[in-house]
Tab-separated table of C-alpha atoms in Angstrom:
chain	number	residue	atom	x	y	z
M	26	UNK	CA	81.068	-48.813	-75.748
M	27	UNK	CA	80.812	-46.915	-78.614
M	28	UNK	CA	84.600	-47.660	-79.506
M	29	UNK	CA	84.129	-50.978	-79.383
M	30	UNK	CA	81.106	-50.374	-82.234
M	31	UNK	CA	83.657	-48.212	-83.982
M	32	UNK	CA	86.188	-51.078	-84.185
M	33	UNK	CA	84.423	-53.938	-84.766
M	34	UNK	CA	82.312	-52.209	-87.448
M	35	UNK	CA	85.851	-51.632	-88.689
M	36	UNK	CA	86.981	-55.469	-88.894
M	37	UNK	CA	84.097	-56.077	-90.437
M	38	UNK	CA	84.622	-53.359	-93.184
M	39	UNK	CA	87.687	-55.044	-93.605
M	40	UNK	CA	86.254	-58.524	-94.969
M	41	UNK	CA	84.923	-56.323	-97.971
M	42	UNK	CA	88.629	-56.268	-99.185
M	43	UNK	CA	88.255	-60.268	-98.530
M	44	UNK	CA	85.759	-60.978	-100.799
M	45	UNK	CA	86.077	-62.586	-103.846
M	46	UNK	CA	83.465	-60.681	-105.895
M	47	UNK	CA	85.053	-57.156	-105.117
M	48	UNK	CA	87.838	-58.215	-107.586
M	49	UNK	CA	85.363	-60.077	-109.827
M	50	UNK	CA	84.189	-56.267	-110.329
M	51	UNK	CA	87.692	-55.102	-111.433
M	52	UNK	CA	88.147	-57.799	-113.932
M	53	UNK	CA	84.487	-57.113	-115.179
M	54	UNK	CA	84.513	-53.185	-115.474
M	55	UNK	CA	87.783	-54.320	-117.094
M	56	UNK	CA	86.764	-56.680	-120.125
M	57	UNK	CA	83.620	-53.753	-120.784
M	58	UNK	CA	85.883	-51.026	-121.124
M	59	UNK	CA	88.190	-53.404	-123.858
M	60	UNK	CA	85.266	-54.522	-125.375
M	61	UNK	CA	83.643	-50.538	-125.991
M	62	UNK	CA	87.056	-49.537	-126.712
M	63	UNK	CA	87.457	-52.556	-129.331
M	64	UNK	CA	84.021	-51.792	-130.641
M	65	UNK	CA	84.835	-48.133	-131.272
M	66	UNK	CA	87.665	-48.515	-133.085
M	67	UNK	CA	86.079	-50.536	-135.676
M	68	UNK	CA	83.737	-47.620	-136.077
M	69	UNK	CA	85.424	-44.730	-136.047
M	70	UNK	CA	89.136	-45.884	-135.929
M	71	UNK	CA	89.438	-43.643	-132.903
M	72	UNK	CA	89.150	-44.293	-129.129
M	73	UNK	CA	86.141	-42.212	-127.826
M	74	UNK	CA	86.431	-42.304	-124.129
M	75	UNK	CA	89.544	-44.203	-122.096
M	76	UNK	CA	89.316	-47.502	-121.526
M	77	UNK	CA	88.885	-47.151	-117.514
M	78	UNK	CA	85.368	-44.923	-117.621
M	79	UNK	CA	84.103	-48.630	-116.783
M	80	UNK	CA	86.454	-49.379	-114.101
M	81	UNK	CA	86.127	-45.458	-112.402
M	82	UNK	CA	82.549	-45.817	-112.498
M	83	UNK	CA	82.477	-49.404	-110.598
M	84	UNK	CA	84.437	-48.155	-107.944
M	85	UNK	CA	84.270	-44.501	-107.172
M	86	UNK	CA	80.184	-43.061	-107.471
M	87	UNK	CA	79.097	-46.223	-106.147
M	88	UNK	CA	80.636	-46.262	-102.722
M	89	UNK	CA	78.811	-42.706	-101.757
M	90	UNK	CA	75.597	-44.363	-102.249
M	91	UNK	CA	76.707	-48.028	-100.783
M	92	UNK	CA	77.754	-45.719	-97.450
M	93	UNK	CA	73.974	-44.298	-97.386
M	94	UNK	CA	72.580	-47.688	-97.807
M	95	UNK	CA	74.970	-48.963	-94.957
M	96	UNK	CA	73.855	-46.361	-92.255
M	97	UNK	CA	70.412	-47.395	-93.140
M	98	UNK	CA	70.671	-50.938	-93.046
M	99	UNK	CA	72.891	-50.363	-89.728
M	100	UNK	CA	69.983	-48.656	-88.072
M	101	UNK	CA	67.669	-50.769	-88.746
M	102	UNK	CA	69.751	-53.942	-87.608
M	103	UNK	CA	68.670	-56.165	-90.885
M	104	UNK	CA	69.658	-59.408	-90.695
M	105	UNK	CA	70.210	-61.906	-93.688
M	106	UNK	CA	71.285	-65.466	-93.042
M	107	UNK	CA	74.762	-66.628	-94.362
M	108	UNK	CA	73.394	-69.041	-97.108
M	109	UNK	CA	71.599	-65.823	-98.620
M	110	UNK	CA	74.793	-63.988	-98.863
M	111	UNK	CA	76.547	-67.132	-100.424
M	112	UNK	CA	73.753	-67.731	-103.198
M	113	UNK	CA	73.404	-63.846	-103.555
M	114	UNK	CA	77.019	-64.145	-104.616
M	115	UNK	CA	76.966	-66.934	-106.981
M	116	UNK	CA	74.243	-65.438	-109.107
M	117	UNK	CA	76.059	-62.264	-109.509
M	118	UNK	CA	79.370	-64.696	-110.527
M	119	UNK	CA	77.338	-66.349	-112.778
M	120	UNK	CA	75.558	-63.793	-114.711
M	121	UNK	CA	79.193	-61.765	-114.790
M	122	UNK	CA	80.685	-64.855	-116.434
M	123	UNK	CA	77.896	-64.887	-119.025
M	124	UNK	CA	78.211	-60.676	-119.407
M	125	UNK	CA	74.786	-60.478	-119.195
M	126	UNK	CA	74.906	-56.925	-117.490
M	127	UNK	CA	71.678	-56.306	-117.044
M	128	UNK	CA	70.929	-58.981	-115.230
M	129	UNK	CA	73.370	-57.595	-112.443
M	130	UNK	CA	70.079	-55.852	-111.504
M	131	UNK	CA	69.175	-56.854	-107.613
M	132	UNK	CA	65.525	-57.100	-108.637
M	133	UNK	CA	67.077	-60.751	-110.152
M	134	UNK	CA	70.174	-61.260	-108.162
M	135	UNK	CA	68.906	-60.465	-104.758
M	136	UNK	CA	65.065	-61.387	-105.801
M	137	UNK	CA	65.924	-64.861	-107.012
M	138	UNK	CA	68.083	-65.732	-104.343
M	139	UNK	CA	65.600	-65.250	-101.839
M	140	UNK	CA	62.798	-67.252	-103.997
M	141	UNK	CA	65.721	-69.846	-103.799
M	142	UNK	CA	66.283	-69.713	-100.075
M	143	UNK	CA	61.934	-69.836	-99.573
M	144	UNK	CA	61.528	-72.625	-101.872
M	145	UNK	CA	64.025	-74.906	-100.086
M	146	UNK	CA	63.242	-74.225	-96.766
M	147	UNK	CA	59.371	-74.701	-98.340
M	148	UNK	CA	60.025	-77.976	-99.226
M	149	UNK	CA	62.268	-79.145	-96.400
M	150	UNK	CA	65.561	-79.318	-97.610
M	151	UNK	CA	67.260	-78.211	-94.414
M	152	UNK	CA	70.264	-80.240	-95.401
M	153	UNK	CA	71.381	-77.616	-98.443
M	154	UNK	CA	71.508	-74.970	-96.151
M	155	UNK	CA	73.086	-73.533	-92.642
M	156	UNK	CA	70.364	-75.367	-90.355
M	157	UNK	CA	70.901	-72.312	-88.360
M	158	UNK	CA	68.695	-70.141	-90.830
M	159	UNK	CA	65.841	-72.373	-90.217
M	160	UNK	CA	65.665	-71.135	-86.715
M	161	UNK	CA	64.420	-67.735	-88.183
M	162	UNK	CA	61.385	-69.335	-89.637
M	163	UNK	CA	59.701	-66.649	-91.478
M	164	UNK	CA	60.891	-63.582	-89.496
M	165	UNK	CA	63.949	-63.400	-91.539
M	166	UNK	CA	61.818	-62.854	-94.930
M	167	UNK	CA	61.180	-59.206	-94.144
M	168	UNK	CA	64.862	-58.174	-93.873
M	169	UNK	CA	65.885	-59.865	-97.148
M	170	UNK	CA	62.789	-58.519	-99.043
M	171	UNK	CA	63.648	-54.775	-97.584
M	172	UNK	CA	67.270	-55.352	-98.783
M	173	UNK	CA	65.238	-55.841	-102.220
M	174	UNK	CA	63.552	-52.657	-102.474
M	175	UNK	CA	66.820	-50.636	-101.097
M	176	UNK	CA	68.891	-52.004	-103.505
M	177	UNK	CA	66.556	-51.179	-106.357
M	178	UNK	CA	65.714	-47.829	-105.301
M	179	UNK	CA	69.715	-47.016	-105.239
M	180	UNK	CA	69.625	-49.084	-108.769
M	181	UNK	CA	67.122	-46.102	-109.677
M	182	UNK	CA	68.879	-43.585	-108.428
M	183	UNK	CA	72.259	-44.727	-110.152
M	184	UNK	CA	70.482	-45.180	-113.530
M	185	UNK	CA	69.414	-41.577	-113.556
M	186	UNK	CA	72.205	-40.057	-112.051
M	187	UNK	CA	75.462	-42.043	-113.495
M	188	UNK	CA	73.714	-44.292	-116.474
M	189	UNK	CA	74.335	-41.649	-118.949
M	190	UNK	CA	77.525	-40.372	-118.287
M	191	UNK	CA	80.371	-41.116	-121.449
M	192	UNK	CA	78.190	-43.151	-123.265
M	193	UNK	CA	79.765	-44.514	-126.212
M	194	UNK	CA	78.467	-43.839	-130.130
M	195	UNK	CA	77.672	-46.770	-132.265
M	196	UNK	CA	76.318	-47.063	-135.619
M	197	UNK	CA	73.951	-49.407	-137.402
M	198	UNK	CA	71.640	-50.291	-140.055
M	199	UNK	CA	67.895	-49.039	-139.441
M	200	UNK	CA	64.619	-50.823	-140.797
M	201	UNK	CA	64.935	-48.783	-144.441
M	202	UNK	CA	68.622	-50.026	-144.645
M	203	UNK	CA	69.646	-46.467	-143.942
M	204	UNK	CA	72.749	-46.631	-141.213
M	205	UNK	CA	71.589	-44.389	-137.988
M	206	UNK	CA	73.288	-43.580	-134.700
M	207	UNK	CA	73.099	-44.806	-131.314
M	208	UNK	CA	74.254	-44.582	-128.153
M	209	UNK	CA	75.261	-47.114	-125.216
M	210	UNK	CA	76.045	-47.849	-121.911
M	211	UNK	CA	77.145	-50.704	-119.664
M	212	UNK	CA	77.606	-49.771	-116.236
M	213	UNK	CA	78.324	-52.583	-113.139
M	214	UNK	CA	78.256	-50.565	-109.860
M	215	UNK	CA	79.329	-52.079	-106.625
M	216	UNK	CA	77.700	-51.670	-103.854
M	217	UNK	CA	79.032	-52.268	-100.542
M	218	UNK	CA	76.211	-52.895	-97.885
M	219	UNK	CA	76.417	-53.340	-93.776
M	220	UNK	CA	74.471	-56.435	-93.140
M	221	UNK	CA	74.049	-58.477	-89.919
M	222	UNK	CA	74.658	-62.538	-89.899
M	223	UNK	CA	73.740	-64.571	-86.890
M	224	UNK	CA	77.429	-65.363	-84.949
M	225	UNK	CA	78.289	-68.698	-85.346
M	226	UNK	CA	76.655	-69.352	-89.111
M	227	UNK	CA	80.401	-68.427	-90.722
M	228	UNK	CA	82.488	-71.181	-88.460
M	229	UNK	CA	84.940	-68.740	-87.729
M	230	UNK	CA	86.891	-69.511	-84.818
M	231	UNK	CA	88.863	-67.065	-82.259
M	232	UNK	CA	88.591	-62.865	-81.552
M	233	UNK	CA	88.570	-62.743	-85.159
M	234	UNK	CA	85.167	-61.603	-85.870
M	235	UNK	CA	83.295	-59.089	-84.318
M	236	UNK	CA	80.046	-60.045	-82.269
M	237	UNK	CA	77.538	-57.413	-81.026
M	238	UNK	CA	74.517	-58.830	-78.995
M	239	UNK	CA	71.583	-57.716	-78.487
M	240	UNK	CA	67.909	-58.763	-78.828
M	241	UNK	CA	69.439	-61.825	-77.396
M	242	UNK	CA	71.129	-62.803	-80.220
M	243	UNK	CA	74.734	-62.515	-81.290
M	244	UNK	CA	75.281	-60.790	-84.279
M	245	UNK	CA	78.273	-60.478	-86.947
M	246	UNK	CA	78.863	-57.055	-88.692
M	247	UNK	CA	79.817	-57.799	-92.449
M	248	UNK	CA	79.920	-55.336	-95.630
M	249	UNK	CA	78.385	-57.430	-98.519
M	250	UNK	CA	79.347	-56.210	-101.985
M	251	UNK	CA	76.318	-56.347	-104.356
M	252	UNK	CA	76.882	-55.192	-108.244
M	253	UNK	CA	74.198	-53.602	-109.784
M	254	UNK	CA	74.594	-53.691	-113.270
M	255	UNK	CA	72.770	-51.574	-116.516
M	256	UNK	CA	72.948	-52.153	-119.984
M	257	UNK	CA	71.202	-50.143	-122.532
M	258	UNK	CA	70.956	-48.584	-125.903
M	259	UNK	CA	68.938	-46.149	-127.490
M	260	UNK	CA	68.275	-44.876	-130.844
M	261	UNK	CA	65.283	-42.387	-130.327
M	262	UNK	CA	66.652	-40.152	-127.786
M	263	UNK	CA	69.545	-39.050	-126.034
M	264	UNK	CA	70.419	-41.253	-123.186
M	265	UNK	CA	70.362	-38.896	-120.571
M	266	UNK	CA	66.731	-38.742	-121.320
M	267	UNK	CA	65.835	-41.955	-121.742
M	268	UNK	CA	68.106	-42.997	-118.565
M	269	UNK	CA	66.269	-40.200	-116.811
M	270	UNK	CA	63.011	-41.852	-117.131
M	271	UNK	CA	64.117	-45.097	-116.823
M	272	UNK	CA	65.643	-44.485	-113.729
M	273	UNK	CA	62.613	-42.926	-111.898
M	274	UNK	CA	60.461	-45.882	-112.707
M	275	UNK	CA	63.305	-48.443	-111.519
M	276	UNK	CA	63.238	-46.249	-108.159
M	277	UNK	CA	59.390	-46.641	-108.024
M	278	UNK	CA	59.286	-49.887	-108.758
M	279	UNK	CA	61.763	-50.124	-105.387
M	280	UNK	CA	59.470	-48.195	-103.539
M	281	UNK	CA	56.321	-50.398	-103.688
M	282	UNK	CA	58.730	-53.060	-102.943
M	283	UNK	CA	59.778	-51.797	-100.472
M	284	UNK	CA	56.161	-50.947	-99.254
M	285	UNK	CA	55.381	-55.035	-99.869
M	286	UNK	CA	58.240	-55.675	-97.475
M	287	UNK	CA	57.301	-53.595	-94.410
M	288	UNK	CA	54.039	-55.173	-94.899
M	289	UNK	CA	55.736	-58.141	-94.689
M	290	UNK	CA	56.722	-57.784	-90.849
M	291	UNK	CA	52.873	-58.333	-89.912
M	292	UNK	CA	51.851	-60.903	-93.359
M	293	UNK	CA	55.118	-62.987	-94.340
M	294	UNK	CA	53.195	-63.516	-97.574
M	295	UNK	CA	53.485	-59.634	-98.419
M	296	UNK	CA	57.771	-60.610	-98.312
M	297	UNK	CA	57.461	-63.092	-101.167
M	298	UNK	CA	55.247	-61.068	-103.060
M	299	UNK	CA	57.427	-57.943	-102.998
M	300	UNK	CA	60.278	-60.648	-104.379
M	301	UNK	CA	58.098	-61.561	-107.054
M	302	UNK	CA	56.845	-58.473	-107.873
M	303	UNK	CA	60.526	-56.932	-107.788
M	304	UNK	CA	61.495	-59.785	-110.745
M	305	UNK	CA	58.309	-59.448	-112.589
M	306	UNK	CA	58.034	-55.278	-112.357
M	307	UNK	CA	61.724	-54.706	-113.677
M	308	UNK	CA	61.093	-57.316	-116.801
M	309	UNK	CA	58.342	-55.558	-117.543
M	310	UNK	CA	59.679	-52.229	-116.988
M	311	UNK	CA	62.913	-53.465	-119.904
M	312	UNK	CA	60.643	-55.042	-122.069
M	313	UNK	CA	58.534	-51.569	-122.077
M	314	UNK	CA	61.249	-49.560	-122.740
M	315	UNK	CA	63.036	-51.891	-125.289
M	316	UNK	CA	59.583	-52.242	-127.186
M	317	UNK	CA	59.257	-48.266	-127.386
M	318	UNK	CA	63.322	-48.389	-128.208
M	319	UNK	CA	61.673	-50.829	-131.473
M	320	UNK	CA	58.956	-48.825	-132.335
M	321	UNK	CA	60.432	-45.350	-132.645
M	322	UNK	CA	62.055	-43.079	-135.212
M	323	UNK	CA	66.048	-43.066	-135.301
M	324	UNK	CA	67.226	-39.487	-133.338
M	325	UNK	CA	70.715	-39.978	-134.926
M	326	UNK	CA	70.203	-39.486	-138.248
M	327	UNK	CA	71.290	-37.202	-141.287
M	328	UNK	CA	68.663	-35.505	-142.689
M	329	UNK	CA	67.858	-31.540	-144.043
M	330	UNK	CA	68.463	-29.404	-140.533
M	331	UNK	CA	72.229	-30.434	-141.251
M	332	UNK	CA	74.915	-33.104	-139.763
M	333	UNK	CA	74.265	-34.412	-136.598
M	334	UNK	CA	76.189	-34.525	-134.017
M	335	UNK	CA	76.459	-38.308	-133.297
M	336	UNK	CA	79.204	-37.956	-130.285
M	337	UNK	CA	82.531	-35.824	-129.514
M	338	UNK	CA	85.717	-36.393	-128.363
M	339	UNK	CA	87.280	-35.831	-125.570
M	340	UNK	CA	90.332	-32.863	-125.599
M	341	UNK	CA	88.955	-31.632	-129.098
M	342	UNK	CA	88.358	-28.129	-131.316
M	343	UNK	CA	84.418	-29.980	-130.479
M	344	UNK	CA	84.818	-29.898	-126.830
M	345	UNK	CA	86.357	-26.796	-126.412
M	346	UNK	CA	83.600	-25.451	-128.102
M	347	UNK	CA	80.773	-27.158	-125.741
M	348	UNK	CA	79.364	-29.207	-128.715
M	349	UNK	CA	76.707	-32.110	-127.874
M	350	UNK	CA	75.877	-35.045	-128.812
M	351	UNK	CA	72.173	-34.610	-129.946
M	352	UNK	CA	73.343	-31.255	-131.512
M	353	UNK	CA	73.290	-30.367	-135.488
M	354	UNK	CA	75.635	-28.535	-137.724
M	355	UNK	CA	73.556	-26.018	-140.045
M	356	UNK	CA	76.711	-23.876	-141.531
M	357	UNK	CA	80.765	-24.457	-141.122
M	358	UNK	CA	82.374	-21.064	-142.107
M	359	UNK	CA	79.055	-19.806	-143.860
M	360	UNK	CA	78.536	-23.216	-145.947
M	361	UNK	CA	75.827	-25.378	-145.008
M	362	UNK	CA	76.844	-29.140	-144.608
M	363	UNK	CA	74.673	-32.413	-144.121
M	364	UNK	CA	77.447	-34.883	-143.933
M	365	UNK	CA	80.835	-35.282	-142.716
M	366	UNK	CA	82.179	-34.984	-146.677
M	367	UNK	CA	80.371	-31.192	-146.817
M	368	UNK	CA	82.252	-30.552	-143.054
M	369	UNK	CA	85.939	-31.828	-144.189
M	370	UNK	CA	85.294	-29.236	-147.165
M	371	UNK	CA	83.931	-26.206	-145.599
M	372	UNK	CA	86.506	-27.148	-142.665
M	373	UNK	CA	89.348	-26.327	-145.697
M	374	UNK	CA	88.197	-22.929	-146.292
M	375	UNK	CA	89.498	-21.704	-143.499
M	376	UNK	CA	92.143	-24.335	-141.496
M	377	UNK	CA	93.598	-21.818	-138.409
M	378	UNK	CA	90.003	-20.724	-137.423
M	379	UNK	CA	86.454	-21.844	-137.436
M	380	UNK	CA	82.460	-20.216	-137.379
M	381	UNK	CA	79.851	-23.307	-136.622
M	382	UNK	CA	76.105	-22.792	-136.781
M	383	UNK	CA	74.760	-24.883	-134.131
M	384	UNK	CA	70.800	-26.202	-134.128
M	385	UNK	CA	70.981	-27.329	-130.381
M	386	UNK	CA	68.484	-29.893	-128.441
M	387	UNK	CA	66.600	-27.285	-127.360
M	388	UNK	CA	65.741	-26.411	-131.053
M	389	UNK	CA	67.696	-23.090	-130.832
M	390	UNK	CA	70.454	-21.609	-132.911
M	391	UNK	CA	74.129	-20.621	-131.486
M	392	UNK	CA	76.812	-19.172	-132.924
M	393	UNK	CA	80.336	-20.503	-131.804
M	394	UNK	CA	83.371	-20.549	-132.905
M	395	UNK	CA	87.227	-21.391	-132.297
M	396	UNK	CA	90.724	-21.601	-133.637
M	397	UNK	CA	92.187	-24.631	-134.902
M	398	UNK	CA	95.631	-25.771	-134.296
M	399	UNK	CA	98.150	-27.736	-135.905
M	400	UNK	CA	97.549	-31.636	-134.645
M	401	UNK	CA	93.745	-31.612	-134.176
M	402	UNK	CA	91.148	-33.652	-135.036
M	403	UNK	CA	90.469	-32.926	-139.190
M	404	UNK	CA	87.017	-33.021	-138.527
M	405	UNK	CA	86.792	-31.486	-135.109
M	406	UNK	CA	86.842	-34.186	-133.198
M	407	UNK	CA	83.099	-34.773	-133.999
M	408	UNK	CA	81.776	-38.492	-134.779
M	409	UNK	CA	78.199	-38.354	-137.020
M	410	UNK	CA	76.556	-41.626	-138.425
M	411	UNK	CA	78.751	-41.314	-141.222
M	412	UNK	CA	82.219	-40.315	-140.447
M	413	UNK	CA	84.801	-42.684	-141.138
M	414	UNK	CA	82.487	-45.777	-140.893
M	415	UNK	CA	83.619	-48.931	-142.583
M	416	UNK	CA	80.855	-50.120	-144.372
């Protein structure tokens, strides 16, 4: 019996590699990466991180946390209807056409496809969709609406774990017309989740498919790839911070969700308000964080504790020497320097070997320093606010 599981749990791994939206993803991650790349060019007239971060991240972290999500789903047998999967998958089409990232969020994707699906069978169009969901009545609700708050919970979990990894330094002009530093991400994720469809609701004919029963039901196996996407930038902290924080609220929000859903097992009702409340609660939760984001004092600026460290690049004298974004120069080889003029200068007094005073983020001083060799970067490899901007 339990090779039988084994193998048709297989086939219907399989039909990940099938669909459409799992190379959607690649094209995506893709355009992001030559679009950052692009962007930080024109800044700094230097690549800061390769152009697949993007593509590495969609595919790789994502599938760790997509195999947790499967095993739960598995276990608890949830079952979505066909026509959810289908709409599910041309919202996330749509809004990746339109490169809205951060939209790719399932609180929208997953939570308006299910106000979609309620509303029509609500007002008795049976005709738009599989007539076999309609057979579900309201027991279905509960699956799709726990779906919800899993997905957003591994959306919070993603955000504080991955969404700050090789963010990319930009530069712009602040309120005072004074140019400060920021930093962004875009991230799309895929996850791959085990759902079950009722057998018969995909038309496929033959030994093709895998069919378990039980409950007296048949049911179809099928890994559904969802995308979870986050876009953000920040100008008053670093981003691991403000990701940090961001994060755990995105996974609480998928916890009371998730909470509404359970509840919704015993009061359908409690299913459509943990859909609502998943759209609502993650607007709110952007527009809270973009409004601080407004309000704020710039973190990336130059000012009188010396040059900041805006970002550093990869294989660099900087790296070597565990520099950080965040971080501030005080003294290069015993002069003080406040901009990147004061560092190509004080980096001439000495050219085979370096001393840095460093005011880290946790407001202490370090010593460091390291030789220099022919070929590197004249300034370290370290991008501040205004290093080789075109203005």
């Amino acid at each position: 019996m339990w090779e039988t599981w084994i193998i048709e749990i297989a086939k219907g791994i399989g039909e990940l590699f099938l669909h459409p939206l799992f190379y959607v993803g690649f094209i995506l991650t893709y355009i992001l990466g030559s679009m950052r790349v692009k962007q930080e060019r024109k800044l700094f007239h230097v690549r800061v991180e390769d152009s697949m971060i993007e593509m590495k991240e969609y595919i790789v972290p994502s599938l760790v946390w997509g195999l947790i999500l499967s095993v739960i789903t598995g276990l608890l047998g949830l079952a979505v209807p066909f026509d959810f999967i289908v709409i599910v998958g041309i919202f996330m089409l749509l809004i990746s056409v339109s490169m809205q990232i951060r939209f790719l969020s399932p609180a929208y994707t997953v939570g308006l496809a299910f106000l979609v699906i309620y509303i029509l069978y609500v007002t008795g169009f049976e005709g738009i969709l599989n007539n076999s969901f309609f057979a579900f009545e309201q027991a279905i609700y509960p699956s799709i609406a726990v779906l919800i708050g899993l997905l957003i919970i591994t959306e919070g979990v993603l955000i504080r774990k991955r969404g700050a990894i090789q963010v990319s330094p930009s530069v712009e002009k602040g309120k005072r017309g004074l140019y400060i530093g920021t930093q962004t991400t875009k991230r799309v994720w895929l996850v791959p989740v085990l759902l079950f469809i009722p057998n018969g609701m995909l038309n496929v004919s033959g030994d093709f498919w895998p069919v378990f029963s039980f409950g007296g039901t048949d049911w179809s196996p099928i890994l559904v790839p969802f995308f979870i996407g986050f876009s953000l930038k920040v100008k008053s902290n670093l981003m691991g911070n403000v990701a940090g924080r961001l994060g755990n609220h995105v996974a609480i929000l998928g916890i009371i969700v998730l909470a509404l859903a359970v509840a919704g097992k015993w009061y359908p009702i409690a299913s459509l308000a943990a859909a609502i409340v998943a759209i609502l609660g993650r607007e709110v939760i952007q527009f809270v964080y973009k409004n601080n984001e407004n309000q704020s004092n710039a973190f990336f600026t130059s000012g009188k504790k010396g040059l900041m460290i805006l970002g550093v690049l990869p294989e660099s004298p900087a790296e070597r020497m565990g520099l950080k974004a965040g971080e501030r120069l005080t003294r290069v080889n015993g002069q003080q320097v406040y901009n990147s003029e004061q560092l190509y200068e004080a980096l001439q007094i000495n050219r085979a070997h370096c001393k840095l005073e460093v005011y880290d983020t946790n407001e202490q001083i370090r010593l460091v320093q390291n030789a220099l060799y022919e070929g590197d970067h004249h300034e370290l490899g370290i991008l501040t606010v205004d290093s080789e901007l075109k203005r």
